[in-house]
PDB file of C-alpha atoms in Angstrom:
ATOM      1  CA  LEU A1251      -0.046   0.007   0.016  1.00 92.00           C
ATOM      2  CA  VAL A1252       3.128   2.764   0.869  1.00 93.00           C
ATOM      3  CA  GLU A1253       4.485   1.984  -1.866  1.00 94.00           C
ATOM      4  CA  ALA A1254       1.455   2.097  -4.188  1.00 93.00           C
ATOM      5  CA  LEU A1255       1.051   5.555  -2.983  1.00 93.00           C
ATOM      6  CA  ARG A1256       4.654   6.437  -3.143  1.00 93.00           C
ATOM      7  CA  LYS A1257       4.626   5.454  -6.815  1.00 93.00           C
ATOM      8  CA  ARG A1258       1.319   7.803  -7.523  1.00 91.00           C
ATOM      9  CA  GLY A1259       2.754  10.500  -5.382  1.00 92.00           C
ATOM     10  CA  TRP A1260       0.367  10.274  -2.630  1.00 92.00           C
ATOM     11  CA  ASN A1261       2.839   9.871   0.182  1.00 91.00           C
ATOM     12  CA  SER A1262       1.949  12.995   2.039  1.00 93.00           C
ATOM     13  CA  ARG A1263      -0.315  14.886   4.234  1.00 92.00           C
ATOM     14  CA  ASP A1264      -2.375  16.807   1.604  1.00 90.00           C
ATOM     15  CA  ALA A1265      -2.595  13.567  -0.799  1.00 90.00           C
ATOM     16  CA  PRO A1266      -6.447  12.622  -1.412  1.00 87.00           C
ATOM     17  CA  VAL A1267      -6.004   9.601   0.457  1.00 90.00           C
ATOM     18  CA  PHE A1268      -7.115   8.911   4.079  1.00 93.00           C
ATOM     19  CA  ILE A1269      -5.701   5.339   5.615  1.00 95.00           C
ATOM     20  CA  GLN A1270      -7.835   3.746   8.108  1.00 95.00           C
ATOM     21  CA  SER A1271      -8.215   0.710  10.344  1.00 97.00           C
ATOM     22  CA  PHE A1272      -9.804  -0.784  13.192  1.00 97.00           C
ATOM     23  CA  GLU A1273      -6.262  -2.132  14.515  1.00 97.00           C
ATOM     24  CA  GLN A1274      -4.244   0.182  16.045  1.00 97.00           C
ATOM     25  CA  GLY A1275      -0.691  -1.900  15.310  1.00 97.00           C
ATOM     26  CA  ASN A1276      -1.093  -1.488  11.572  1.00 96.00           C
ATOM     27  CA  LEU A1277      -1.891   2.177  12.281  1.00 97.00           C
ATOM     28  CA  ARG A1278       1.484   2.687  14.374  1.00 97.00           C
ATOM     29  CA  GLU A1279       3.705   0.968  12.201  1.00 97.00           C
ATOM     30  CA  LEU A1280       2.094   2.998   9.085  1.00 96.00           C
ATOM     31  CA  ARG A1281       3.332   6.124  10.702  1.00 97.00           C
ATOM     32  CA  LYS A1282       6.992   5.295  10.884  1.00 96.00           C
ATOM     33  CA  LYS A1283       6.358   4.799   6.791  1.00 95.00           C
ATOM     34  CA  THR A1284       3.787   7.045   5.572  1.00 96.00           C
ATOM     35  CA  ASP A1285       3.077  10.671   5.538  1.00 96.00           C
ATOM     36  CA  VAL A1286      -0.842   9.876   4.227  1.00 96.00           C
ATOM     37  CA  ARG A1287      -2.873  10.963   6.907  1.00 96.00           C
ATOM     38  CA  LEU A1288      -4.652   7.893   9.391  1.00 97.00           C
ATOM     39  CA  VAL A1289      -7.376   7.824  10.896  1.00 97.00           C
ATOM     40  CA  GLN A1290      -8.312   4.750  13.653  1.00 98.00           C
ATOM     41  CA  LEU A1291     -11.577   3.712  13.213  1.00 98.00           C
ATOM     42  CA  VAL A1292     -13.665   3.389  16.165  1.00 98.00           C
ATOM     43  CA  SER A1293     -17.161   1.321  17.071  1.00 97.00           C
ATOM     44  CA  THR A1294     -17.268   1.510  21.023  1.00 97.00           C
ATOM     45  CA  ALA A1295     -16.925   4.462  22.962  1.00 96.00           C
ATOM     46  CA  ALA A1296     -14.279   2.295  25.676  1.00 96.00           C
ATOM     47  CA  MET A1297     -11.620   3.233  22.898  1.00 96.00           C
ATOM     48  CA  VAL A1298     -12.704   6.823  23.324  1.00 97.00           C
ATOM     49  CA  ASP A1299     -13.028   7.772  26.940  1.00 95.00           C
ATOM     50  CA  GLY A1300     -10.749   8.640  29.273  1.00 93.00           C
ATOM     51  CA  ASN A1301      -6.809   8.795  27.607  1.00 95.00           C
ATOM     52  CA  GLY A1302      -7.511   6.869  24.913  1.00 97.00           C
ATOM     53  CA  LEU A1303      -8.178  10.516  22.705  1.00 98.00           C
ATOM     54  CA  LYS A1304      -4.814  11.066  23.808  1.00 97.00           C
ATOM     55  CA  SER A1305      -3.114   7.796  22.861  1.00 97.00           C
ATOM     56  CA  ILE A1306      -4.910   7.914  19.191  1.00 98.00           C
ATOM     57  CA  ALA A1307      -3.571  11.371  18.408  1.00 98.00           C
ATOM     58  CA  GLU A1308       0.172   9.845  19.299  1.00 97.00           C
ATOM     59  CA  TYR A1309      -0.269   8.129  15.846  1.00 98.00           C
ATOM     60  CA  ALA A1310      -3.292   8.820  14.122  1.00 98.00           C
ATOM     61  CA  ASP A1311      -4.520  12.216  12.314  1.00 98.00           C
ATOM     62  CA  GLY A1312      -7.652  11.468  12.761  1.00 98.00           C
ATOM     63  CA  LEU A1313     -10.852   9.749  14.414  1.00 98.00           C
ATOM     64  CA  GLY A1314     -13.474   7.086  12.274  1.00 98.00           C
ATOM     65  CA  PRO A1315     -15.820   6.936  14.987  1.00 98.00           C
ATOM     66  CA  GLU A1316     -19.675   5.013  14.019  1.00 98.00           C
ATOM     67  CA  LYS A1317     -21.661   7.645  14.048  1.00 97.00           C
ATOM     68  CA  ARG A1318     -23.827   6.809  16.970  1.00 97.00           C
ATOM     69  CA  LEU A1319     -20.908   7.709  19.074  1.00 98.00           C
ATOM     70  CA  VAL A1320     -21.527  11.266  17.945  1.00 98.00           C
ATOM     71  CA  VAL A1321     -25.189  11.366  17.832  1.00 98.00           C
ATOM     72  CA  PRO A1322     -26.830   8.101  19.853  1.00 98.00           C
ATOM     73  CA  VAL A1323     -30.495   6.715  18.769  1.00 97.00           C
ATOM     74  CA  ASN A1324     -33.077   5.908  20.833  1.00 97.00           C
ATOM     75  CA  ARG A1325     -34.384   2.644  20.659  1.00 96.00           C
ATOM     76  CA  ASP A1326     -37.634   4.533  19.605  1.00 96.00           C
ATOM     77  CA  GLY A1327     -35.586   5.560  16.505  1.00 95.00           C
ATOM     78  CA  SER A1328     -35.706   9.070  17.782  1.00 97.00           C
ATOM     79  CA  LEU A1329     -32.439  11.349  18.273  1.00 98.00           C
ATOM     80  CA  GLY A1330     -30.452  11.329  21.580  1.00 98.00           C
ATOM     81  CA  THR A1331     -28.743  14.560  23.014  1.00 98.00           C
ATOM     82  CA  PRO A1332     -25.202  14.783  20.546  1.00 98.00           C
ATOM     83  CA  THR A1333     -21.874  13.682  22.651  1.00 98.00           C
ATOM     84  CA  ASP A1334     -19.139  15.836  23.367  1.00 98.00           C
ATOM     85  CA  LEU A1335     -17.129  13.777  20.972  1.00 98.00           C
ATOM     86  CA  VAL A1336     -16.358  16.351  18.112  1.00 98.00           C
ATOM     87  CA  ALA A1337     -15.414  18.884  20.810  1.00 98.00           C
ATOM     88  CA  ARG A1338     -13.151  16.317  22.676  1.00 98.00           C
ATOM     89  CA  ALA A1339     -11.770  14.939  19.576  1.00 98.00           C
ATOM     90  CA  HIS A1340     -10.729  18.331  17.863  1.00 98.00           C
ATOM     91  CA  ALA A1341      -9.291  19.210  21.186  1.00 97.00           C
ATOM     92  CA  ALA A1342      -6.842  16.130  20.970  1.00 97.00           C
ATOM     93  CA  GLY A1343      -5.580  17.502  17.733  1.00 97.00           C
ATOM     94  CA  LEU A1344      -8.000  14.702  15.615  1.00 98.00           C
ATOM     95  CA  LEU A1345      -9.868  15.454  12.704  1.00 97.00           C
ATOM     96  CA  VAL A1346     -13.190  13.088  12.733  1.00 97.00           C
ATOM     97  CA  HIS A1347     -14.860  11.289  10.075  1.00 96.00           C
ATOM     98  CA  VAL A1348     -17.969   9.617  11.103  1.00 97.00           C
ATOM     99  CA  TRP A1349     -19.248   6.185   9.351  1.00 96.00           C
ATOM    100  CA  THR A1350     -21.047   5.198   7.643  1.00 94.00           C
ATOM    101  CA  VAL A1351     -23.424   7.774   6.676  1.00 95.00           C
ATOM    102  CA  ARG A1352     -26.570   6.391   4.514  1.00 93.00           C
ATOM    103  CA  ILE A1353     -29.695   7.462   2.948  1.00 93.00           C
ATOM    104  CA  ASP A1354     -31.619   3.802   2.681  1.00 93.00           C
ATOM    105  CA  LYS A1355     -35.369   4.137   4.579  1.00 91.00           C
ATOM    106  CA  GLU A1356     -34.093   1.253   7.086  1.00 93.00           C
ATOM    107  CA  PHE A1357     -30.865   2.748   8.033  1.00 93.00           C
ATOM    108  CA  LEU A1358     -31.939   6.490   8.653  1.00 95.00           C
ATOM    109  CA  PRO A1359     -33.468   7.105  11.769  1.00 95.00           C
ATOM    110  CA  ALA A1360     -36.844   8.008  12.402  1.00 96.00           C
ATOM    111  CA  GLY A1361     -35.507  11.334  14.552  1.00 97.00           C
ATOM    112  CA  TYR A1362     -34.623  12.623  11.179  1.00 97.00           C
ATOM    113  CA  GLY A1363     -38.166  12.188   9.724  1.00 96.00           C
ATOM    114  CA  GLY A1364     -37.776  10.553   6.450  1.00 95.00           C
ATOM    115  CA  GLN A1365     -35.060  13.123   5.278  1.00 95.00           C
ATOM    116  CA  PRO A1366     -31.677  11.793   4.614  1.00 93.00           C
ATOM    117  CA  GLU A1367     -30.273  15.325   4.161  1.00 95.00           C
ATOM    118  CA  ALA A1368     -30.799  16.217   7.913  1.00 96.00           C
ATOM    119  CA  GLU A1369     -28.574  13.523   9.263  1.00 96.00           C
ATOM    120  CA  PHE A1370     -25.257  14.952   6.950  1.00 95.00           C
ATOM    121  CA  GLU A1371     -26.751  18.404   7.982  1.00 95.00           C
ATOM    122  CA  GLN A1372     -26.767  17.619  11.608  1.00 97.00           C
ATOM    123  CA  LEU A1373     -23.283  15.637  11.290  1.00 96.00           C
ATOM    124  CA  ARG A1374     -22.032  19.322   9.519  1.00 94.00           C
ATOM    125  CA  SER A1375     -23.649  21.581  12.031  1.00 95.00           C
ATOM    126  CA  LEU A1376     -21.734  19.529  14.901  1.00 97.00           C
ATOM    127  CA  ALA A1377     -18.316  20.128  13.640  1.00 96.00           C
ATOM    128  CA  VAL A1378     -17.909  16.486  12.243  1.00 95.00           C
ATOM    129  CA  ASP A1379     -15.151  16.801   9.575  1.00 92.00           C
ATOM    130  CA  GLY A1380     -15.732  14.181   7.374  1.00 91.00           C
ATOM    131  CA  VAL A1381     -18.671  11.492   6.754  1.00 92.00           C
ATOM    132  CA  PHE A1382     -18.023   7.677   4.827  1.00 92.00           C
ATOM    133  CA  THR A1383     -21.190   7.458   2.933  1.00 91.00           C
ATOM    134  CA  ASP A1384     -22.428   5.685   0.344  1.00 89.00           C
ATOM    135  CA  PHE A1385     -24.024   8.234  -0.684  1.00 89.00           C
ATOM    136  CA  PRO A1386     -21.473  11.022  -2.000  1.00 87.00           C
ATOM    137  CA  ASP A1387     -24.097  12.905  -4.295  1.00 86.00           C
ATOM    138  CA  VAL A1388     -25.969  13.519  -1.377  1.00 89.00           C
ATOM    139  CA  ALA A1389     -23.654  14.897   1.092  1.00 88.00           C
ATOM    140  CA  ALA A1390     -21.872  16.605  -1.363  1.00 86.00           C
ATOM    141  CA  LYS A1391     -24.853  18.128  -2.055  1.00 88.00           C
ATOM    142  CA  VAL A1392     -26.074  18.829   1.437  1.00 88.00           C
ATOM    143  CA  TYR A1393     -21.975  20.196   2.004  1.00 84.00           C
ATOM    144  CA  GLY A1394     -21.958  21.970  -1.094  1.00 82.00           C
ATOM    145  CA  VAL A1395     -19.356  20.459  -2.852  1.00 78.00           C
ATOM    146  CA  VAL A1396     -19.201  19.131  -6.777  1.00 70.00           C
ATOM    147  CA  PRO A1397     -17.291  15.649  -6.278  1.00 61.00           C
ATOM    148  CA  GLN A1398     -14.898  15.180  -9.119  1.00 62.00           C
ATOM    149  CA  SER A1399     -13.084  12.233 -10.540  1.00 61.00           C
ATOM    150  CA  VAL A1400      -9.700  10.666  -9.127  1.00 56.00           C
ATOM    151  CA  PRO A1401      -6.863  11.066 -12.226  1.00 60.00           C
ATOM    152  CA  GLY A1402      -6.723   7.537 -13.270  1.00 52.00           C
ATOM    153  CA  LEU A1403      -9.545   5.933 -11.528  1.00 50.00           C
ATOM    154  CA  GLY A1404     -12.599   7.754 -13.206  1.00 47.00           C
ATOM    155  CA  ALA A1405     -15.973   8.079 -11.787  1.00 41.00           C
ATOM    156  CA  ARG A1406     -16.427   3.751 -12.432  1.00 31.00           C
ATOM    157  CA  VAL A1407     -15.237   3.327  -9.290  1.00 29.00           C
ATOM    158  CA  ARG A1408     -17.194   6.184  -6.991  1.00 35.00           C
ATOM    159  CA  SER A1409     -20.319   4.215  -8.513  1.00 31.00           C
ATOM    160  CA  ARG A1410     -18.725   0.586  -7.280  1.00 30.00           C
ATOM    161  CA  PHE A1411     -17.424   1.622  -3.511  1.00 34.00           C
ATOM    162  CA  SER A1412     -18.198   3.228  -0.451  1.00 40.00           C
ATOM    163  CA  THR A1413     -16.599   6.871  -0.284  1.00 45.00           C
ATOM    164  CA  GLU A1414     -15.171   8.886   2.291  1.00 49.00           C
ATOM    165  CA  ILE A1415     -15.483  12.773   1.830  1.00 47.00           C
ATOM    166  CA  ASP A1416     -13.407  14.929   3.822  1.00 49.00           C
ATOM    167  CA  LEU A1417     -15.045  18.045   3.856  1.00 46.00           C
ATOM    168  CA  ASP A1418     -12.361  20.060   5.003  1.00 45.00           C
ATOM    169  CA  VAL A1419      -9.846  19.014   2.499  1.00 41.00           C
ATOM    170  CA  LEU A1420     -12.675  19.511  -0.108  1.00 40.00           C
ATOM    171  CA  ALA A1421     -13.530  23.396   1.058  1.00 40.00           C
ATOM    172  CA  ARG A1422      -9.585  24.080   0.897  1.00 40.00           C
ATOM    173  CA  LYS A1423      -9.656  22.360  -2.427  1.00 39.00           C
ATOM    174  CA  SER A1424     -11.978  24.751  -3.571  1.00 36.00           C
ATOM    175  CA  ARG A1425     -10.180  27.922  -2.464  1.00 36.00           C
ATOM    176  CA  SER A1426      -7.030  26.756  -3.913  1.00 35.00           C
ATOM    177  CA  PRO A1427      -7.196  26.489  -8.169  1.00 35.00           C
ATOM    178  CA  GLN A1428      -3.576  26.186  -8.447  1.00 33.00           C
ATOM    179  CA  ARG A1429      -4.519  22.595  -6.881  1.00 29.00           C
ATOM    180  CA  ALA A1430      -6.634  21.595  -9.098  1.00 30.00           C
ATOM    181  CA  GLY A1431      -4.813  20.005 -11.911  1.00 30.00           C
ATOM    182  CA  LYS A1432      -2.700  18.536  -9.415  1.00 28.00           C
ATOM    183  CA  GLN A1433      -5.375  17.160  -7.099  1.00 29.00           C
ATOM    184  CA  ARG A1434      -8.771  16.523  -8.297  1.00 28.00           C
ATOM    185  CA  GLU A1435     -10.275  14.527  -6.232  1.00 32.00           C
ATOM    186  CA  HIS A1436     -11.147  14.441  -2.218  1.00 33.00           C
ATOM    187  CA  ALA A1437     -13.289  11.870  -1.854  1.00 35.00           C
ATOM    188  CA  GLN A1438     -11.683   8.531  -1.143  1.00 37.00           C
ATOM    189  CA  THR A1439     -12.891   5.369  -2.288  1.00 34.00           C
ATOM    190  CA  THR A1440     -12.022   1.660  -0.012  1.00 36.00           C
TER     191      THR A1440
END
């Protein structure tokens, strides 16, 4: 992976790539080998309680929590009170990319009133930096960005795989036209 990224010229912090993993060991090892931004995926609060975020910040650039760690959902589908996880992660110097935001009726909590855009909007209002989604078109519409293809990969990849949209990188990209030709995509396919 590292060699493939290096050959493509994507071995830097501003490359349109994030390496994500649930495993801490491989991220710690990758930190020694690459400057690509690393994201620690988490599915339970135990990893981010106490000194958990401080520990993650030692090797990762971002935190990838399951979205219900940010916005809990009650048994009846109503939304719980958002947690302070995003603020705590930012205070630790970590980006926050939640997963997986879906618009399918069976995955959209009742608390969003059948409006999938509302979930993206809430996450944006909570200062989430990026979302992992199977519906990048909806995310791009909500966030007011135009997704572009990765040179050499094209739109076909976008339609077959989930996409993570890094909102901050997209925003910087749109303000920096001189970089547009060099790096056209800020949505990571996985």
